[in-house]
Amino acid sequence: IYGQMKTRGHSGTLDVGAFAQHCRNLFASCAEPNLTRLESCQQENHPLLRPFSIDEIEASAEKMKSKARSSTGFSPFVLKKLAPNLMPFFLVLFNNALLTLTFPIHLLEAAVIFLHKKGTKSDPNNYRSIVLENPFLKLLTSLLTTRVSTFAEENHLFPEFQFGFRRGRSTVGAA
């Protein structure tokens, strides 16, 4: 996608200031949500805080298919191919992130590309975004998503009527 957009060049029909304000509005926070407090994660051996295993990292890496390169030059697909050789590094990096709640700032970057969908090119609402995350960040978020989703399913934290983004549920089942 990036290669196709790069060869097309810029049309210059969109006001940059209006587009920047549109993006700010997209990411503006809403009112404070009403959240139900869960039991503390401070207890020892909590399933959300246990160190990541090689099996968990391998399973998440195996799902990485995108060949779109981030600004690092790596794609998720390349990282998947390198995963067996980088496993000691992944274990240290991801378990340290979980333990200290920190992650190297240069691995948190993402590139956003906007593609015109339909209508006039001067309206920012007529664009959709594609985010190219750093593959190391993508792998960590995949690990966390799997762990949190599993925990939520096992502890019946999802509403019964939620079908999106859940295993064994589909739009057909919801209908």
mmCIF file of C-alpha atoms in Angstrom:
data_model
loop_
_atom_site.group_PDB
_atom_site.id
_atom_site.type_symbol
_atom_site.label_atom_id
_atom_site.label_comp_id
_atom_site.label_asym_id
_atom_site.label_seq_id
_atom_site.Cartn_x
_atom_site.Cartn_y
_atom_site.Cartn_z
ATOM 1 C CA ILE A 1 0.000 0.000 0.000
ATOM 2 C CA TYR A 2 2.792 2.396 0.943
ATOM 3 C CA GLY A 3 4.557 1.738 -2.361
ATOM 4 C CA GLN A 4 1.389 2.461 -4.342
ATOM 5 C CA MET A 5 0.759 5.695 -2.470
ATOM 6 C CA LYS A 6 4.384 6.777 -2.785
ATOM 7 C CA THR A 7 4.271 6.509 -6.599
ATOM 8 C CA ARG A 8 1.023 8.505 -6.824
ATOM 9 C CA GLY A 9 2.507 11.541 -5.140
ATOM 10 C CA HIS A 10 0.570 14.219 -3.308
ATOM 11 C CA SER A 11 -2.528 15.844 -4.785
ATOM 12 C CA GLY A 12 -2.296 18.958 -2.598
ATOM 13 C CA THR A 13 -6.097 19.205 -2.443
ATOM 14 C CA LEU A 14 -6.407 18.727 1.311
ATOM 15 C CA ASP A 15 -5.826 21.572 3.763
ATOM 16 C CA VAL A 16 -3.106 20.312 6.114
ATOM 17 C CA GLY A 17 -4.399 22.336 9.076
ATOM 18 C CA ALA A 18 -7.938 20.981 8.683
ATOM 19 C CA PHE A 19 -6.604 17.450 8.381
ATOM 20 C CA ALA A 20 -4.424 17.858 11.496
ATOM 21 C CA GLN A 21 -7.437 19.138 13.474
ATOM 22 C CA HIS A 22 -9.504 16.210 12.187
ATOM 23 C CA CYS A 23 -6.849 13.783 13.480
ATOM 24 C CA ARG A 24 -6.742 15.534 16.869
ATOM 25 C CA ASN A 25 -10.529 15.198 17.120
ATOM 26 C CA LEU A 26 -10.341 11.482 16.301
ATOM 27 C CA PHE A 27 -8.058 10.866 19.252
ATOM 28 C CA ALA A 28 -9.705 13.249 21.705
ATOM 29 C CA SER A 29 -10.764 11.425 24.837
ATOM 30 C CA CYS A 30 -14.402 11.044 25.749
ATOM 31 C CA ALA A 31 -15.947 11.355 29.177
ATOM 32 C CA GLU A 32 -14.466 9.207 31.935
ATOM 33 C CA PRO A 33 -15.887 5.654 31.590
ATOM 34 C CA ASN A 34 -17.641 3.958 34.484
ATOM 35 C CA LEU A 35 -15.392 0.995 35.227
ATOM 36 C CA THR A 36 -15.892 -1.909 37.590
ATOM 37 C CA ARG A 37 -12.812 -2.538 39.695
ATOM 38 C CA LEU A 38 -11.419 -6.061 39.435
ATOM 39 C CA GLU A 39 -9.539 -7.869 42.158
ATOM 40 C CA SER A 40 -6.037 -6.568 42.607
ATOM 41 C CA CYS A 41 -3.255 -7.836 40.398
ATOM 42 C CA GLN A 42 -0.872 -7.417 43.347
ATOM 43 C CA GLN A 43 -1.245 -11.010 44.459
ATOM 44 C CA GLU A 44 1.613 -13.366 43.736
ATOM 45 C CA ASN A 45 1.280 -15.630 40.688
ATOM 46 C CA HIS A 46 -1.583 -13.614 39.202
ATOM 47 C CA PRO A 47 -2.188 -14.997 35.666
ATOM 48 C CA LEU A 48 -1.887 -11.536 34.093
ATOM 49 C CA LEU A 49 1.487 -10.873 35.696
ATOM 50 C CA ARG A 50 3.296 -14.173 35.310
ATOM 51 C CA PRO A 51 6.378 -14.023 33.060
ATOM 52 C CA PHE A 52 5.831 -14.697 29.373
ATOM 53 C CA SER A 53 6.849 -18.165 28.239
ATOM 54 C CA ILE A 54 8.615 -19.191 25.055
ATOM 55 C CA ASP A 55 5.408 -20.977 23.983
ATOM 56 C CA GLU A 56 3.363 -17.767 24.355
ATOM 57 C CA ILE A 57 5.864 -15.744 22.348
ATOM 58 C CA GLU A 58 6.127 -18.401 19.631
ATOM 59 C CA ALA A 59 2.312 -18.591 19.317
ATOM 60 C CA SER A 60 2.003 -14.807 18.971
ATOM 61 C CA ALA A 61 4.935 -14.590 16.548
ATOM 62 C CA GLU A 62 3.411 -17.328 14.400
ATOM 63 C CA LYS A 63 0.329 -15.132 13.793
ATOM 64 C CA MET A 64 2.401 -12.269 12.363
ATOM 65 C CA LYS A 65 1.834 -12.140 8.603
ATOM 66 C CA SER A 66 2.138 -8.525 7.449
ATOM 67 C CA LYS A 67 5.065 -7.769 5.163
ATOM 68 C CA ALA A 68 4.641 -3.989 5.533
ATOM 69 C CA ARG A 69 7.897 -2.594 6.922
ATOM 70 C CA SER A 70 7.905 -0.148 9.805
ATOM 71 C CA SER A 71 10.361 2.723 10.097
ATOM 72 C CA THR A 72 12.835 0.231 11.611
ATOM 73 C CA GLY A 73 12.969 -1.627 8.301
ATOM 74 C CA PHE A 74 11.506 -4.757 9.886
ATOM 75 C CA SER A 75 8.124 -6.193 9.041
ATOM 76 C CA PRO A 76 6.128 -8.473 11.338
ATOM 77 C CA PHE A 77 6.742 -11.273 8.820
ATOM 78 C CA VAL A 78 10.532 -10.818 9.060
ATOM 79 C CA LEU A 79 10.333 -10.740 12.856
ATOM 80 C CA LYS A 80 8.366 -14.000 12.742
ATOM 81 C CA LYS A 81 11.145 -15.614 10.689
ATOM 82 C CA LEU A 82 13.802 -14.316 13.104
ATOM 83 C CA ALA A 83 11.823 -15.287 16.238
ATOM 84 C CA PRO A 84 13.582 -18.616 16.899
ATOM 85 C CA ASN A 85 16.968 -16.867 16.959
ATOM 86 C CA LEU A 86 15.698 -13.866 18.935
ATOM 87 C CA MET A 87 13.816 -15.819 21.608
ATOM 88 C CA PRO A 88 16.278 -15.069 24.459
ATOM 89 C CA PHE A 89 16.055 -11.356 23.569
ATOM 90 C CA PHE A 90 12.224 -11.496 23.408
ATOM 91 C CA LEU A 91 12.027 -13.198 26.809
ATOM 92 C CA VAL A 92 14.151 -10.500 28.448
ATOM 93 C CA LEU A 93 12.498 -7.584 26.606
ATOM 94 C CA PHE A 94 8.860 -8.601 27.125
ATOM 95 C CA ASN A 95 9.244 -9.921 30.680
ATOM 96 C CA ASN A 96 11.097 -6.745 31.660
ATOM 97 C CA ALA A 97 8.284 -4.678 30.109
ATOM 98 C CA LEU A 98 5.744 -6.638 32.152
ATOM 99 C CA LEU A 99 7.736 -6.360 35.362
ATOM 100 C CA THR A 100 8.721 -2.681 35.136
ATOM 101 C CA LEU A 101 5.765 -1.380 33.085
ATOM 102 C CA THR A 102 8.234 0.204 30.667
ATOM 103 C CA PHE A 103 9.141 -0.453 27.048
ATOM 104 C CA PRO A 104 11.943 1.135 24.984
ATOM 105 C CA ILE A 105 10.506 4.390 23.647
ATOM 106 C CA HIS A 106 11.954 3.933 20.140
ATOM 107 C CA LEU A 107 10.002 0.666 19.817
ATOM 108 C CA LEU A 108 6.695 2.406 20.564
ATOM 109 C CA GLU A 109 6.574 4.339 17.303
ATOM 110 C CA ALA A 110 4.000 3.776 14.590
ATOM 111 C CA ALA A 111 3.516 5.303 11.153
ATOM 112 C CA VAL A 112 0.033 6.372 10.088
ATOM 113 C CA ILE A 113 -0.863 6.457 6.401
ATOM 114 C CA PHE A 114 -4.141 7.983 5.241
ATOM 115 C CA LEU A 115 -5.914 6.613 2.159
ATOM 116 C CA HIS A 116 -8.724 8.379 0.332
ATOM 117 C CA LYS A 117 -11.943 6.314 0.469
ATOM 118 C CA LYS A 118 -14.595 8.242 -1.442
ATOM 119 C CA GLY A 119 -16.016 11.693 -2.053
ATOM 120 C CA THR A 120 -14.144 14.934 -2.197
ATOM 121 C CA LYS A 121 -10.474 14.828 -1.298
ATOM 122 C CA SER A 122 -10.774 18.105 0.600
ATOM 123 C CA ASP A 123 -12.921 16.497 3.339
ATOM 124 C CA PRO A 124 -10.793 14.743 6.012
ATOM 125 C CA ASN A 125 -13.735 12.426 6.809
ATOM 126 C CA ASN A 126 -13.225 10.771 3.432
ATOM 127 C CA TYR A 127 -9.915 9.199 4.460
ATOM 128 C CA ARG A 128 -9.170 6.047 6.395
ATOM 129 C CA SER A 129 -5.997 5.370 8.264
ATOM 130 C CA ILE A 130 -3.605 2.474 8.200
ATOM 131 C CA VAL A 131 -1.171 2.160 11.083
ATOM 132 C CA LEU A 132 2.186 0.474 10.598
ATOM 133 C CA GLU A 133 3.349 -0.452 14.096
ATOM 134 C CA ASN A 134 6.860 -1.347 15.051
ATOM 135 C CA PRO A 135 6.854 -5.180 14.874
ATOM 136 C CA PHE A 136 8.345 -5.513 18.372
ATOM 137 C CA LEU A 137 5.444 -3.448 19.720
ATOM 138 C CA LYS A 138 3.016 -5.479 17.630
ATOM 139 C CA LEU A 139 4.362 -8.706 19.126
ATOM 140 C CA LEU A 140 4.088 -7.358 22.683
ATOM 141 C CA THR A 141 0.518 -6.125 22.154
ATOM 142 C CA SER A 142 -0.402 -9.494 20.670
ATOM 143 C CA LEU A 143 0.954 -11.228 23.781
ATOM 144 C CA LEU A 144 -0.967 -8.878 26.071
ATOM 145 C CA THR A 145 -4.182 -9.143 24.052
ATOM 146 C CA THR A 146 -4.102 -12.936 24.155
ATOM 147 C CA ARG A 147 -3.436 -12.964 27.880
ATOM 148 C CA VAL A 148 -6.113 -10.390 28.774
ATOM 149 C CA SER A 149 -8.713 -11.996 26.479
ATOM 150 C CA THR A 150 -8.066 -15.439 27.966
ATOM 151 C CA PHE A 151 -8.316 -14.031 31.503
ATOM 152 C CA ALA A 152 -11.565 -12.206 30.671
ATOM 153 C CA GLU A 153 -13.124 -15.326 29.109
ATOM 154 C CA GLU A 154 -12.095 -17.600 31.982
ATOM 155 C CA ASN A 155 -13.462 -15.157 34.570
ATOM 156 C CA HIS A 156 -16.689 -14.381 32.660
ATOM 157 C CA LEU A 157 -15.891 -10.660 32.406
ATOM 158 C CA PHE A 158 -17.400 -10.163 28.951
ATOM 159 C CA PRO A 159 -21.104 -9.352 28.632
ATOM 160 C CA GLU A 160 -23.026 -12.352 27.325
ATOM 161 C CA PHE A 161 -24.264 -10.335 24.322
ATOM 162 C CA GLN A 162 -20.755 -9.363 23.158
ATOM 163 C CA PHE A 163 -19.838 -11.337 20.047
ATOM 164 C CA GLY A 164 -17.105 -9.185 18.484
ATOM 165 C CA PHE A 165 -13.460 -10.166 19.017
ATOM 166 C CA ARG A 166 -14.309 -13.343 20.908
ATOM 167 C CA ARG A 167 -13.407 -16.927 20.049
ATOM 168 C CA GLY A 168 -16.280 -19.180 19.115
ATOM 169 C CA ARG A 169 -18.633 -16.234 18.507
ATOM 170 C CA SER A 170 -19.660 -14.790 15.182
ATOM 171 C CA THR A 171 -22.035 -12.279 13.658
ATOM 172 C CA VAL A 172 -24.172 -15.197 12.487
ATOM 173 C CA GLY A 173 -24.405 -16.397 16.081
ATOM 174 C CA ALA A 174 -25.337 -12.896 17.241
ATOM 175 C CA ALA A 175 -28.121 -12.695 14.644
#
